[in-house]
Amino acid sequence: MTDALNPPASSQAKAAILAQALPYIRQFHGKTMVIKYGGNAMTEPALQRAFAEDVVLLKLVGINPVVVHGGGPQIETALKRLGKKGEFVQGMRVTDAETMEVVEWVLAGEVQQHIVGLINHAGGKAVGLTGRDGGMIRAKTLNPELGQVGDITAIDPSVVKALQDDQFIPVVSPIGFGEANESYNINADVVAARLAMVLQAEKLLMLSNIPGVLDKQGQLLTELTMKRIDELMADGTISGGMIPKIAGAVDAARSGVNAVHIIDGRVPHAMLLEILTGDAYGTMIRSH
């Protein structure tokens, strides 16, 4: 039998973690956090469940999460089923009218509804949105060579704010619309960063398949300043697919988002650990 005055070490450890979270919960209560959901966290069932639980817990303690998701691998799988080969220019998917149809039904259908279901199953109240809902994301052609790949011209966050006020968790697919009512496929990192700016979010959290930003020796850089980012860009440490992610993070930080976190989505509950403890589970970019 356990002595009530001497609980087991495991219970004490759990209590210590909860106590450590309290000042962070108090600090972030009522704040908005935009989460870019991608990588292994989106594809592995155990990590999917952990992500959904984290999002629901954040909402329950008074933080307002807004989820923006990608879906590149799922789009690629759907195109292959239809016998259509994906084309890329400078790492971006060429999106003709037929591909755009596939992108819409994969992102706004299959992927989004799966995420909504995960969050609802974990006890939350998630609602799926695209950039068309409430006229949220207006866009134009980014590059004629890429077809219906979009560049954001304006974001109206009214529908997201209304859902937050009603205790819902918005789940946003990165699809915008243009002047002629045409649809656009937009980079999810870009949508998350711009949404964080217009919502004046406390944090932007970007789940990825890497530990964070690494130096030339492969060591995690837990905190970066704007000056250090410029140096890492110049010497090639930040390159390839990390460039648009960092660019979006820097834009968000310079536009009033207090901190941007690039988090290893392969670690269960990494998002919760990053927000509610003093430990680093990724790279933080501060606005100051």
CSV table of C-alpha atoms in Angstrom, one decimal:
chain,number,residue,atom,x,y,z
A,1,MET,CA,0.0,0.0,0.0
A,2,THR,CA,1.2,3.5,-0.9
A,3,ASP,CA,1.9,5.9,2.1
A,4,ALA,CA,-0.4,8.9,1.6
A,5,LEU,CA,2.3,11.1,3.0
A,6,ASN,CA,5.0,9.7,0.6
A,7,PRO,CA,3.5,9.2,-2.9
A,8,PRO,CA,5.5,7.2,-5.4
A,9,ALA,CA,8.3,9.0,-7.4
A,10,SER,CA,6.3,8.8,-10.6
A,11,SER,CA,3.4,10.6,-9.1
A,12,GLN,CA,5.7,13.3,-7.7
A,13,ALA,CA,7.2,13.7,-11.1
A,14,LYS,CA,3.8,14.2,-12.7
A,15,ALA,CA,2.8,16.7,-10.1
A,16,ALA,CA,6.1,18.6,-10.7
A,17,ILE,CA,5.3,18.8,-14.4
A,18,LEU,CA,1.8,20.1,-13.7
A,19,ALA,CA,3.1,22.7,-11.3
A,20,GLN,CA,5.7,23.8,-13.9
A,21,ALA,CA,2.9,24.3,-16.4
A,22,LEU,CA,0.9,26.6,-14.2
A,23,PRO,CA,2.8,29.9,-14.9
A,24,TYR,CA,2.7,29.2,-18.6
A,25,ILE,CA,-1.0,28.6,-18.5
A,26,ARG,CA,-1.5,31.8,-16.6
A,27,GLN,CA,0.7,33.7,-19.1
A,28,PHE,CA,-1.0,32.4,-22.2
A,29,HIS,CA,-4.6,32.3,-21.0
A,30,GLY,CA,-6.9,34.0,-23.6
A,31,LYS,CA,-4.1,34.2,-26.2
A,32,THR,CA,-4.3,32.8,-29.7
A,33,MET,CA,-1.8,30.3,-31.0
A,34,VAL,CA,-1.6,29.3,-34.7
A,35,ILE,CA,-0.4,25.8,-35.3
A,36,LYS,CA,0.9,24.6,-38.7
A,37,TYR,CA,0.2,20.9,-38.6
A,38,GLY,CA,2.4,18.7,-40.9
A,39,GLY,CA,5.1,16.1,-41.2
A,40,ASN,CA,5.0,12.8,-39.3
A,41,ALA,CA,2.6,14.2,-36.8
A,42,MET,CA,0.0,14.1,-39.6
A,43,THR,CA,0.7,10.6,-40.8
A,44,GLU,CA,1.5,8.4,-37.8
A,45,PRO,CA,-1.6,7.4,-35.8
A,46,ALA,CA,0.0,7.7,-32.3
A,47,LEU,CA,1.3,11.1,-33.1
A,48,GLN,CA,-2.1,12.1,-34.6
A,49,ARG,CA,-3.8,11.2,-31.3
A,50,ALA,CA,-1.1,13.1,-29.3
A,51,PHE,CA,-1.5,16.2,-31.4
A,52,ALA,CA,-5.3,16.2,-31.1
A,53,GLU,CA,-5.0,15.7,-27.3
A,54,ASP,CA,-2.6,18.7,-27.1
A,55,VAL,CA,-4.9,20.9,-29.1
A,56,VAL,CA,-7.9,20.0,-26.9
A,57,LEU,CA,-5.9,20.6,-23.7
A,58,LEU,CA,-4.7,24.0,-24.8
A,59,LYS,CA,-8.3,25.0,-25.5
A,60,LEU,CA,-9.5,23.6,-22.1
A,61,VAL,CA,-6.9,25.7,-20.2
A,62,GLY,CA,-8.0,28.9,-21.9
A,63,ILE,CA,-5.6,29.1,-24.9
A,64,ASN,CA,-7.1,29.6,-28.4
A,65,PRO,CA,-5.5,27.2,-30.9
A,66,VAL,CA,-6.1,27.7,-34.6
A,67,VAL,CA,-4.8,24.7,-36.8
A,68,VAL,CA,-3.6,25.2,-40.4
A,69,HIS,CA,-2.7,22.0,-42.2
A,70,GLY,CA,-0.9,20.9,-45.3
A,71,GLY,CA,-1.3,17.6,-47.2
A,72,GLY,CA,1.4,17.2,-49.9
A,73,PRO,CA,1.8,13.4,-49.5
A,74,GLN,CA,-2.0,12.8,-49.5
A,75,ILE,CA,-2.4,15.0,-52.7
A,76,GLU,CA,0.5,13.0,-54.3
A,77,THR,CA,-1.2,9.7,-53.4
A,78,ALA,CA,-4.6,10.9,-54.9
A,79,LEU,CA,-3.0,12.1,-58.1
A,80,LYS,CA,-1.2,8.8,-58.5
A,81,ARG,CA,-4.5,6.9,-58.1
A,82,LEU,CA,-5.9,9.0,-60.9
A,83,GLY,CA,-2.8,8.3,-63.1
A,84,LYS,CA,-1.7,12.0,-62.9
A,85,LYS,CA,2.0,12.7,-62.3
A,86,GLY,CA,2.8,15.6,-60.1
A,87,GLU,CA,5.1,18.3,-61.6
A,88,PHE,CA,7.2,20.7,-59.5
A,89,VAL,CA,8.9,24.0,-60.3
A,90,GLN,CA,11.4,25.2,-57.7
A,91,GLY,CA,9.9,22.8,-55.2
A,92,MET,CA,6.3,24.0,-55.8
A,93,ARG,CA,3.6,21.9,-57.2
A,94,VAL,CA,2.3,22.9,-60.7
A,95,THR,CA,-1.4,23.1,-60.2
A,96,ASP,CA,-3.6,23.1,-63.4
A,97,ALA,CA,-7.4,23.1,-63.2
A,98,GLU,CA,-7.6,19.3,-62.9
A,99,THR,CA,-4.9,19.1,-60.2
A,100,MET,CA,-6.7,22.0,-58.3
A,101,GLU,CA,-9.9,19.9,-58.1
A,102,VAL,CA,-7.9,17.0,-56.6
A,103,VAL,CA,-6.1,19.5,-54.2
A,104,GLU,CA,-9.5,20.8,-53.0
A,105,TRP,CA,-11.2,17.5,-52.3
A,106,VAL,CA,-8.1,16.1,-50.6
A,107,LEU,CA,-7.3,19.1,-48.4
A,108,ALA,CA,-10.9,20.3,-47.7
A,109,GLY,CA,-12.3,16.8,-47.6
A,110,GLU,CA,-10.2,13.8,-46.7
A,111,VAL,CA,-7.4,15.6,-44.7
A,112,GLN,CA,-9.4,18.3,-43.0
A,113,GLN,CA,-12.2,16.0,-41.9
A,114,HIS,CA,-9.8,13.5,-40.5
A,115,ILE,CA,-8.1,16.3,-38.4
A,116,VAL,CA,-11.6,17.6,-37.3
A,117,GLY,CA,-12.6,14.0,-36.3
A,118,LEU,CA,-9.4,13.5,-34.3
A,119,ILE,CA,-9.9,16.7,-32.3
A,120,ASN,CA,-13.6,16.0,-31.7
A,121,HIS,CA,-12.8,12.4,-30.6
A,122,ALA,CA,-10.3,13.8,-28.1
A,123,GLY,CA,-13.0,15.9,-26.6
A,124,GLY,CA,-12.7,19.2,-28.5
A,125,LYS,CA,-15.1,21.0,-30.9
A,126,ALA,CA,-13.3,21.4,-34.2
A,127,VAL,CA,-14.8,23.1,-37.3
A,128,GLY,CA,-13.2,22.8,-40.7
A,129,LEU,CA,-12.7,25.9,-42.9
A,130,THR,CA,-11.1,26.8,-46.2
A,131,GLY,CA,-10.1,30.3,-47.3
A,132,ARG,CA,-13.5,30.6,-49.1
A,133,ASP,CA,-15.4,30.4,-45.8
A,134,GLY,CA,-16.3,33.9,-44.6
A,135,GLY,CA,-14.2,35.3,-47.5
A,136,MET,CA,-11.2,34.5,-45.4
A,137,ILE,CA,-8.3,34.2,-47.9
A,138,ARG,CA,-8.1,36.2,-51.1
A,139,ALA,CA,-5.4,35.3,-53.5
A,140,LYS,CA,-3.8,35.8,-56.9
A,141,THR,CA,-1.5,33.8,-59.1
A,142,LEU,CA,2.0,33.5,-57.6
A,143,ASN,CA,3.6,32.5,-60.9
A,144,PRO,CA,1.9,31.8,-64.3
A,145,GLU,CA,4.2,28.7,-64.7
A,146,LEU,CA,2.7,27.2,-61.6
A,147,GLY,CA,-1.0,27.5,-62.6
A,148,GLN,CA,-3.4,27.9,-59.6
A,149,VAL,CA,-0.7,28.2,-57.0
A,150,GLY,CA,-1.7,31.3,-55.0
A,151,ASP,CA,-0.1,34.3,-53.4
A,152,ILE,CA,-2.2,35.8,-50.5
A,153,THR,CA,-3.5,39.3,-51.2
A,154,ALA,CA,-5.7,39.7,-48.1
A,155,ILE,CA,-7.0,37.7,-45.0
A,156,ASP,CA,-10.2,38.5,-43.2
A,157,PRO,CA,-10.1,36.5,-39.9
A,158,SER,CA,-13.7,37.3,-38.8
A,159,VAL,CA,-14.9,33.8,-39.2
A,160,VAL,CA,-12.0,32.4,-37.2
A,161,LYS,CA,-12.6,34.9,-34.4
A,162,ALA,CA,-16.3,34.1,-34.3
A,163,LEU,CA,-15.6,30.4,-33.9
A,164,GLN,CA,-13.0,31.0,-31.2
A,165,ASP,CA,-15.5,33.1,-29.2
A,166,ASP,CA,-17.9,30.2,-29.4
A,167,GLN,CA,-15.3,27.8,-28.0
A,168,PHE,CA,-14.7,26.0,-31.3
A,169,ILE,CA,-11.3,25.1,-32.7
A,170,PRO,CA,-10.8,26.3,-36.3
A,171,VAL,CA,-9.1,23.8,-38.7
A,172,VAL,CA,-8.0,25.7,-41.8
A,173,SER,CA,-7.2,24.2,-45.3
A,174,PRO,CA,-4.7,26.4,-47.3
A,175,ILE,CA,-7.1,27.2,-50.2
A,176,GLY,CA,-7.8,30.7,-51.3
A,177,PHE,CA,-10.0,32.3,-54.0
A,178,GLY,CA,-9.4,35.0,-56.6
A,179,GLU,CA,-11.2,37.8,-58.3
A,180,ALA,CA,-12.9,35.5,-60.8
A,181,ASN,CA,-13.9,33.0,-58.0
A,182,GLU,CA,-11.1,30.7,-59.0
A,183,SER,CA,-9.4,28.5,-56.4
A,184,TYR,CA,-5.8,28.7,-55.4
A,185,ASN,CA,-3.5,26.2,-53.7
A,186,ILE,CA,-1.4,28.1,-51.1
A,187,ASN,CA,1.7,27.0,-49.2
A,188,ALA,CA,0.4,26.0,-45.7
A,189,ASP,CA,3.4,27.6,-43.9
A,190,VAL,CA,2.6,30.9,-45.6
A,191,VAL,CA,-1.1,30.7,-44.6
A,192,ALA,CA,-0.2,29.9,-41.0
A,193,ALA,CA,2.3,32.8,-40.8
A,194,ARG,CA,-0.1,35.3,-42.4
A,195,LEU,CA,-3.0,34.1,-40.2
A,196,ALA,CA,-0.9,34.4,-37.1
A,197,MET,CA,-0.1,38.0,-38.1
A,198,VAL,CA,-3.7,39.1,-38.7
A,199,LEU,CA,-4.9,37.4,-35.5
A,200,GLN,CA,-2.1,39.0,-33.5
A,201,ALA,CA,-1.3,35.6,-32.2
A,202,GLU,CA,1.0,35.1,-29.2
A,203,LYS,CA,2.8,32.2,-30.9
A,204,LEU,CA,3.1,30.5,-34.3
A,205,LEU,CA,4.0,26.8,-33.9
A,206,MET,CA,5.3,24.9,-37.0
A,207,LEU,CA,5.4,21.1,-36.7
A,208,SER,CA,8.0,19.6,-38.9
A,209,ASN,CA,10.0,16.4,-39.5
A,210,ILE,CA,13.2,17.9,-38.1
A,211,PRO,CA,14.3,18.8,-34.5
A,212,GLY,CA,14.3,22.5,-35.5
A,213,VAL,CA,17.0,24.6,-37.1
A,214,LEU,CA,20.4,22.9,-36.9
A,215,ASP,CA,23.9,24.4,-37.2
A,216,LYS,CA,26.6,23.1,-39.5
A,217,GLN,CA,27.5,20.4,-36.9
A,218,GLY,CA,23.9,19.2,-36.8
A,219,GLN,CA,23.3,20.6,-33.3
A,220,LEU,CA,19.9,22.1,-32.5
A,221,LEU,CA,19.7,25.9,-32.2
A,222,THR,CA,17.1,26.4,-29.5
A,223,GLU,CA,16.8,30.1,-30.0
A,224,LEU,CA,17.4,32.5,-32.9
A,225,THR,CA,17.6,36.2,-33.3
A,226,MET,CA,16.9,38.0,-36.7
A,227,LYS,CA,20.6,38.8,-37.0
A,228,ARG,CA,21.6,35.1,-36.5
A,229,ILE,CA,19.0,34.0,-39.1
A,230,ASP,CA,20.5,36.4,-41.7
A,231,GLU,CA,24.0,34.9,-40.9
A,232,LEU,CA,22.6,31.3,-41.3
A,233,MET,CA,20.9,32.2,-44.6
A,234,ALA,CA,24.1,33.8,-45.9
A,235,ASP,CA,26.4,30.8,-45.1
A,236,GLY,CA,23.9,28.2,-46.5
A,237,THR,CA,23.1,26.6,-43.1
A,238,ILE,CA,19.4,27.4,-43.8
A,239,SER,CA,18.7,26.1,-47.2
A,240,GLY,CA,16.2,24.2,-49.4
A,241,GLY,CA,12.7,23.6,-48.0
A,242,MET,CA,13.7,25.3,-44.7
A,243,ILE,CA,13.9,28.7,-46.5
A,244,PRO,CA,10.2,29.4,-47.0
A,245,LYS,CA,9.4,28.1,-43.5
A,246,ILE,CA,12.0,30.5,-41.9
A,247,ALA,CA,10.9,33.3,-44.2
A,248,GLY,CA,7.3,32.9,-43.0
A,249,ALA,CA,8.5,32.7,-39.4
A,250,VAL,CA,10.5,35.9,-39.7
A,251,ASP,CA,7.7,37.8,-41.3
A,252,ALA,CA,5.3,36.7,-38.5
A,253,ALA,CA,7.8,37.7,-35.8
A,254,ARG,CA,8.4,41.1,-37.4
A,255,SER,CA,4.7,41.7,-37.6
A,256,GLY,CA,3.9,41.3,-33.9
A,257,VAL,CA,3.7,37.5,-33.3
A,258,ASN,CA,5.7,37.3,-30.0
A,259,ALA,CA,7.5,34.0,-30.8
A,260,VAL,CA,7.6,31.4,-33.6
A,261,HIS,CA,8.5,27.8,-32.8
A,262,ILE,CA,9.7,25.2,-35.3
A,263,ILE,CA,9.0,22.0,-33.4
A,264,ASP,CA,9.9,18.3,-34.0
A,265,GLY,CA,6.5,16.8,-34.8
A,266,ARG,CA,8.0,13.3,-34.4
A,267,VAL,CA,8.1,13.7,-30.6
A,268,PRO,CA,4.8,12.8,-28.9
A,269,HIS,CA,3.3,15.9,-27.2
A,270,ALA,CA,6.3,18.1,-28.3
A,271,MET,CA,3.9,21.0,-28.9
A,272,LEU,CA,2.6,20.9,-25.3
A,273,LEU,CA,6.1,20.4,-23.9
A,274,GLU,CA,7.4,23.4,-25.9
A,275,ILE,CA,4.5,25.7,-24.8
A,276,LEU,CA,3.9,24.7,-21.1
A,277,THR,CA,7.4,23.8,-19.9
A,278,GLY,CA,10.8,25.5,-19.8
A,279,ASP,CA,12.3,22.7,-22.0
A,280,ALA,CA,13.2,23.3,-25.7
A,281,TYR,CA,11.7,20.8,-28.2
A,282,GLY,CA,12.6,22.9,-31.3
A,283,THR,CA,13.8,26.3,-32.4
A,284,MET,CA,12.3,29.5,-31.1
A,285,ILE,CA,12.5,32.7,-33.1
A,286,ARG,CA,11.7,35.8,-31.0
A,287,SER,CA,10.2,39.0,-32.3
A,288,HIS,CA,12.7,41.0,-30.2
